[in-house]
Short mmCIF file of C-alpha atoms in Angstrom, two decimals:
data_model
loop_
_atom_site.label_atom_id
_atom_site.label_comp_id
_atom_site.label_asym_id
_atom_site.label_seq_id
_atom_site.Cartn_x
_atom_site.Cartn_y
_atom_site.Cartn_z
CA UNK A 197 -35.78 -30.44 20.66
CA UNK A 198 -38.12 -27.91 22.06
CA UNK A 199 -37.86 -23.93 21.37
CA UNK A 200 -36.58 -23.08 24.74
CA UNK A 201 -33.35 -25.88 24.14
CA UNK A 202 -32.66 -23.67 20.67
CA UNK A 203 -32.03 -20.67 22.37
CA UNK A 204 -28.78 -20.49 24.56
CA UNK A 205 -28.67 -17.23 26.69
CA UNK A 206 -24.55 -15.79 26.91
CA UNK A 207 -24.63 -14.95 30.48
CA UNK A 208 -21.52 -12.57 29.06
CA UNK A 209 -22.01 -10.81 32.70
CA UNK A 210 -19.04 -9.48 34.95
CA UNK A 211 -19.50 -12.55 37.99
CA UNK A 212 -21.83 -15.35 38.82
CA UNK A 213 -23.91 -13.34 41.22
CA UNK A 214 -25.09 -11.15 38.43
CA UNK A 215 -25.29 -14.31 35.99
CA UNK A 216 -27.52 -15.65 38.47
CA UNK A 217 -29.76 -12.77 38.93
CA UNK A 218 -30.03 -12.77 35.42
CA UNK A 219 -31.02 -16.57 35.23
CA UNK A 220 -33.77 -15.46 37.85
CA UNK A 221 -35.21 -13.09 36.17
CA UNK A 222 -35.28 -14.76 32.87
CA UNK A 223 -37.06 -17.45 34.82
CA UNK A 224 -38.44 -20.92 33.28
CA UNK A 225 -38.52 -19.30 29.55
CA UNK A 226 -34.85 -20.17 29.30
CA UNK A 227 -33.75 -23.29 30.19
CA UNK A 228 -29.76 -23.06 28.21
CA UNK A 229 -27.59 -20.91 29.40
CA UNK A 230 -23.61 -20.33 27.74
CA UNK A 231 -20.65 -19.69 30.25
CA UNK A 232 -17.62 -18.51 28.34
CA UNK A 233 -14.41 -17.37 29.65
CA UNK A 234 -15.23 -13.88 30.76
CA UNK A 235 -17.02 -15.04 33.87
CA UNK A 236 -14.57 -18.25 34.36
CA UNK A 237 -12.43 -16.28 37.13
CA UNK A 238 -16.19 -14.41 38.25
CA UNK A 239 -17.31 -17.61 39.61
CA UNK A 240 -18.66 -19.17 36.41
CA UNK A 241 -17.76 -22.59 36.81
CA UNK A 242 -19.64 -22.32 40.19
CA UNK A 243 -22.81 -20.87 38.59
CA UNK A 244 -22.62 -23.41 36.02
CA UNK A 245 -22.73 -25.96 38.42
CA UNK A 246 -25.49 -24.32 40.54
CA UNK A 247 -27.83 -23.71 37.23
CA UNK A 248 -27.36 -27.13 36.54
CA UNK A 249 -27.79 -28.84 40.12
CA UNK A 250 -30.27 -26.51 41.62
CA UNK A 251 -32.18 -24.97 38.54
CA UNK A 252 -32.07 -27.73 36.15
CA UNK A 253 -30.53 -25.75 33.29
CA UNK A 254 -29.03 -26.90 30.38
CA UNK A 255 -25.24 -25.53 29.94
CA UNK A 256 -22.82 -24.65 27.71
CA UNK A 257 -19.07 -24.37 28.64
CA UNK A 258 -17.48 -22.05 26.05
CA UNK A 259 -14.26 -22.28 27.05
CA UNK A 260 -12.45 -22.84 23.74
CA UNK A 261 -9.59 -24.31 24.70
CA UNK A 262 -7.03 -24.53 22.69
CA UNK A 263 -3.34 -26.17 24.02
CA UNK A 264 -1.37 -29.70 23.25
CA UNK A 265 -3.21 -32.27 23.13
CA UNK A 266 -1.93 -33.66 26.55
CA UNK A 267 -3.40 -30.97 28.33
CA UNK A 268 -6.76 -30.52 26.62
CA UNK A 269 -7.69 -34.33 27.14
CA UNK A 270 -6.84 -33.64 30.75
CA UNK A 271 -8.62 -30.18 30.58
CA UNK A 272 -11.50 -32.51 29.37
CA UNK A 273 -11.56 -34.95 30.91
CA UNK A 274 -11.98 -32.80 34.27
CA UNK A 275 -15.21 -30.48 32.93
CA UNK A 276 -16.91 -34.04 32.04
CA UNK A 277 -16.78 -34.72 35.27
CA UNK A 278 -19.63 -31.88 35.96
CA UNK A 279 -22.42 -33.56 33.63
CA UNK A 280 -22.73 -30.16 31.67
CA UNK A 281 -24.30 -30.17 27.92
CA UNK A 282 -21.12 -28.76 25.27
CA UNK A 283 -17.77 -27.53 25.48
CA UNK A 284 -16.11 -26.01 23.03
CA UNK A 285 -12.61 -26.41 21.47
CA UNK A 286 -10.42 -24.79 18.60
CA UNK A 287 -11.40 -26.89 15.27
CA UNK A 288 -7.81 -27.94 15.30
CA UNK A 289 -7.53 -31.55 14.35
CA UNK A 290 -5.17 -32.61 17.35
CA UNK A 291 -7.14 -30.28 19.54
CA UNK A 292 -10.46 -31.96 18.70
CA UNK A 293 -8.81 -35.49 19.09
CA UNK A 294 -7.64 -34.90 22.12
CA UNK A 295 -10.96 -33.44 23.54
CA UNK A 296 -12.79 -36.48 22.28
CA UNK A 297 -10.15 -38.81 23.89
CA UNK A 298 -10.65 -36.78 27.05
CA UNK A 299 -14.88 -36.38 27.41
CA UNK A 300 -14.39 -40.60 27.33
CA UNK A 301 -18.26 -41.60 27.78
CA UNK A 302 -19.99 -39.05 29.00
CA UNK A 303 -22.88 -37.63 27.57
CA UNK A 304 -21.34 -34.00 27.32
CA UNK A 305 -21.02 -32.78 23.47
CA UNK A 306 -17.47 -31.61 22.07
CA UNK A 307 -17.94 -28.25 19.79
CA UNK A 308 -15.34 -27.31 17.40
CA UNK A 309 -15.12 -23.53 16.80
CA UNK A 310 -14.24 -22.91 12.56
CA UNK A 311 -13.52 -19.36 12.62
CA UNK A 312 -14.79 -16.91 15.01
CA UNK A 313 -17.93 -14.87 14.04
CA UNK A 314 -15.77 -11.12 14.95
CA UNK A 315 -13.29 -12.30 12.27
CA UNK A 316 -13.97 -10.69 8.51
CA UNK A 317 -11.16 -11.72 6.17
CA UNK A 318 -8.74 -8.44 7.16
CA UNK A 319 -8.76 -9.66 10.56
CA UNK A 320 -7.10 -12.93 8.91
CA UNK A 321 -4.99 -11.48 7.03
CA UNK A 322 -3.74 -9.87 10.33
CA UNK A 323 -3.43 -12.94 11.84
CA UNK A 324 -1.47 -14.86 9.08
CA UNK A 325 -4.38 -17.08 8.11
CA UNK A 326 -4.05 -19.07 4.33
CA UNK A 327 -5.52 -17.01 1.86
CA UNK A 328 -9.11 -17.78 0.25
CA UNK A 329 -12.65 -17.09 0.86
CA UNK A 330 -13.64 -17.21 4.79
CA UNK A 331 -16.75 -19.56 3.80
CA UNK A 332 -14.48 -21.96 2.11
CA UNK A 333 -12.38 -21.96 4.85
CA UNK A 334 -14.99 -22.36 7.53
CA UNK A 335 -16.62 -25.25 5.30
CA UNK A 336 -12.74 -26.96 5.38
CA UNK A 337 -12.11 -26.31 9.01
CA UNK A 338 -15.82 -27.68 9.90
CA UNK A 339 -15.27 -30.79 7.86
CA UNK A 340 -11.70 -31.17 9.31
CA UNK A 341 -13.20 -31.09 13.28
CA UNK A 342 -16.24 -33.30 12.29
CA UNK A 343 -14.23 -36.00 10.78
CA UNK A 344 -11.69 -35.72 13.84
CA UNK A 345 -14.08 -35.98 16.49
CA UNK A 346 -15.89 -33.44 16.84
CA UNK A 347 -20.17 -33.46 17.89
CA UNK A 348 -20.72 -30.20 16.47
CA UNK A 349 -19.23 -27.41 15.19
CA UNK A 350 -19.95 -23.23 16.19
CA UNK A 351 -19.96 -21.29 13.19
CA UNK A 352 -21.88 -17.94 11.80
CA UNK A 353 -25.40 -18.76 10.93
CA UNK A 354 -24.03 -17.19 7.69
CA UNK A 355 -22.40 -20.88 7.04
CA UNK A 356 -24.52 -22.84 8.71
CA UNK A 357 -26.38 -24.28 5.60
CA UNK A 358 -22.86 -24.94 3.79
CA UNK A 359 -21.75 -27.04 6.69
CA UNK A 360 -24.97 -28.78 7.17
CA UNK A 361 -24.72 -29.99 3.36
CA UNK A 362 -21.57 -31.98 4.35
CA UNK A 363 -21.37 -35.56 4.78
CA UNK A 364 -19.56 -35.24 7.77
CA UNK A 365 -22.40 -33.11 9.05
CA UNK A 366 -24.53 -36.16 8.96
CA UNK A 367 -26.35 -36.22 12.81
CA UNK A 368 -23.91 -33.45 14.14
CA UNK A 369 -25.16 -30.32 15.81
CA UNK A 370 -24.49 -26.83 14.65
CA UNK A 371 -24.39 -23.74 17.01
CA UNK A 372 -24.45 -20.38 15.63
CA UNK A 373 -23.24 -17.23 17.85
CA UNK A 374 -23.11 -14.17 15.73
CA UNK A 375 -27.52 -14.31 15.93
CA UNK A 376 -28.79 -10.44 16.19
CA UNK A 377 -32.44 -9.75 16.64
CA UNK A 378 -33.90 -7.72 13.49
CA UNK A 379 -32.77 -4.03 14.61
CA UNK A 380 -30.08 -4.86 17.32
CA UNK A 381 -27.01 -3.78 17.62
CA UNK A 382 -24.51 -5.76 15.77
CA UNK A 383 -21.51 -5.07 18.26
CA UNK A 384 -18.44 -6.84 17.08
CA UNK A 385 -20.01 -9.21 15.24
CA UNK A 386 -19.72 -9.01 11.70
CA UNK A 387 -21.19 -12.37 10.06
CA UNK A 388 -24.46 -12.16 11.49
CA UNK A 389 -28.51 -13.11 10.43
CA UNK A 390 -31.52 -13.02 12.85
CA UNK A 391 -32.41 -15.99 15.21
CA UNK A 392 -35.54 -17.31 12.36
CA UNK A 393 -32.95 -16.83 9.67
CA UNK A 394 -30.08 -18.94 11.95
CA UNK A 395 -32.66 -21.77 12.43
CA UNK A 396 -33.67 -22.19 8.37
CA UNK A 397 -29.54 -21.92 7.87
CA UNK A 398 -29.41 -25.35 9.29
CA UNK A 399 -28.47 -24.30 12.58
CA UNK A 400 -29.65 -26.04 16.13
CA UNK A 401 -29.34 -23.83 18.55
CA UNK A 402 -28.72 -20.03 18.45
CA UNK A 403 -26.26 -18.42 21.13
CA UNK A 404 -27.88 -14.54 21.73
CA UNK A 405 -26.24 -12.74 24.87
CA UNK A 406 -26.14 -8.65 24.82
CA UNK A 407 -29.72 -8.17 22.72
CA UNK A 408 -30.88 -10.29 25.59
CA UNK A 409 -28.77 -9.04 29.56
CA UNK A 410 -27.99 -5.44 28.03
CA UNK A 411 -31.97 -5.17 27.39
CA UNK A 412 -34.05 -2.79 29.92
CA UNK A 413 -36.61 -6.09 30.17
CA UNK A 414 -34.68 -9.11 29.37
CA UNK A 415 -37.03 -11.19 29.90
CA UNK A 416 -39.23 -9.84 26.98
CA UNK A 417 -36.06 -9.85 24.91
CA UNK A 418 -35.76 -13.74 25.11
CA UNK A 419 -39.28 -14.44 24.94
CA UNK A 420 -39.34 -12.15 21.79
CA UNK A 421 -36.33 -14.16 20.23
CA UNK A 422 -38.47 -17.38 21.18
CA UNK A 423 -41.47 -16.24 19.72
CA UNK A 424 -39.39 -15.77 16.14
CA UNK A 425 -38.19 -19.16 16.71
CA UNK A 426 -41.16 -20.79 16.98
CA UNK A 427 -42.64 -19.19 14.44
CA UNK A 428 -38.98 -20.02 12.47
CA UNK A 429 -40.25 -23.76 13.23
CA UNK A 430 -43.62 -23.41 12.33
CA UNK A 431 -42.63 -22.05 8.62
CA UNK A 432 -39.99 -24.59 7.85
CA UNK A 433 -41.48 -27.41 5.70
CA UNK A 434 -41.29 -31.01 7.23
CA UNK A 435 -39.05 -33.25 5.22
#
């Protein structure tokens, strides 16, 4: 995997015409780009398939989904269709099933999502979630999805080295959102570490959006966040 695959780029823009323009201007330094929900009624699905067909960019649907499994397999089973790189689900063990049934063989990776990196434990507590410590339960709910089905899990780069020490981890990719520059603005995010500090987690790729399109010169953001991965790979020891 080269430096340019770790880094995903959250084209977290209003429609695909600005996504695009960002893509241009970021130019061949990025070559991943995620495409969540936000832009899905902007034209997303569209510039996903035009980033991928015309640019030769890697993509990442981060869609989420989360439904009975009837409907995700079909929901599945329709984005495979497009060739695109990950999609996620909800860690849910039926969900994941169902999105494994539904990818069939194609080549595109199924990511589980533990527990979002906004959440802290209040937020669970608001939401009715069992009791314990939000690592343990990310570690549980990573497991769970891995065992089920699941290529890869998301998950803060905060417990990305817990979840690569599982056996079920064993060959699967992690993907850490929740990655802040040093000095950036955290946002909403609240379980965070740098990109270099992601990366020695156990992480694969790191998922950076508003550090990078809210930035006067985005292209200098991402090719400073590539510079402290490289350097990220240069300082971790070879096993």
């Amino acid at each position: 995997m080269t430096t340019s695959d770790q880094l995903i780029v959250a084209l977290d823009v209003p429609d695909a015409l600005q996504g695009l323009a960002l893509a241009q201007k970021l130019g061949d330094d990025v070559s991943f780009y995620k495409i969540g929900l936000g832009m899905l009624t902007g034209g997303g699905l569209a510039l996903a398939n035009e980033l991928s067909d015309e640019h030769g960019k890697r993509i990442f649907l981060d869609m989420k989904l989360f439904d009975i499994g009837a409907t995700v397999e079909s929901a599945v089973r329709g984005l495979s269709r497009f060739g695109h790189d990950f999609l996620t689900v909800h860690g849910d063990p039926h969900v994941v099933r169902a999105a494994a049934e539904g990818k069939g063989g194609t080549d595109m990776k199924i990511l589980a999502v533990t527990i979002l990196t906004s959440l802290d434990r209040a937020d669970l507590d608001a939401s009715c979630i069992k009791a314990g410590d939000i690592t343990d339960l990310v570690q549980e709910r990573a497991g769970t999805a891995l065992s089920n089905g699941a290529d890869g899990v998301i998950a803060s780069p905060k417990e990305a080295a817990l979840i690569r020490a599982l056996p079920e981890a064993e060959g699967k990719l992690i993907v850490t959102p929740g990655v802040r520059p040093a000095g950036a603005d955290l946002g909403d995010q609240k379980r965070v570490t740098t990109p270099a500090q992601a990366i020695a987690n156990g992480a694969d790729h790191v998922v950076v959006g508003r550090p990078i399109w809210q930035n006067p010169d985005p292209k200098a953001a991402a090719q400073a966040v590539l510079a402290e991965l490289r350097s990220a790979r240069t300082d971790t020891p070879s096993s």
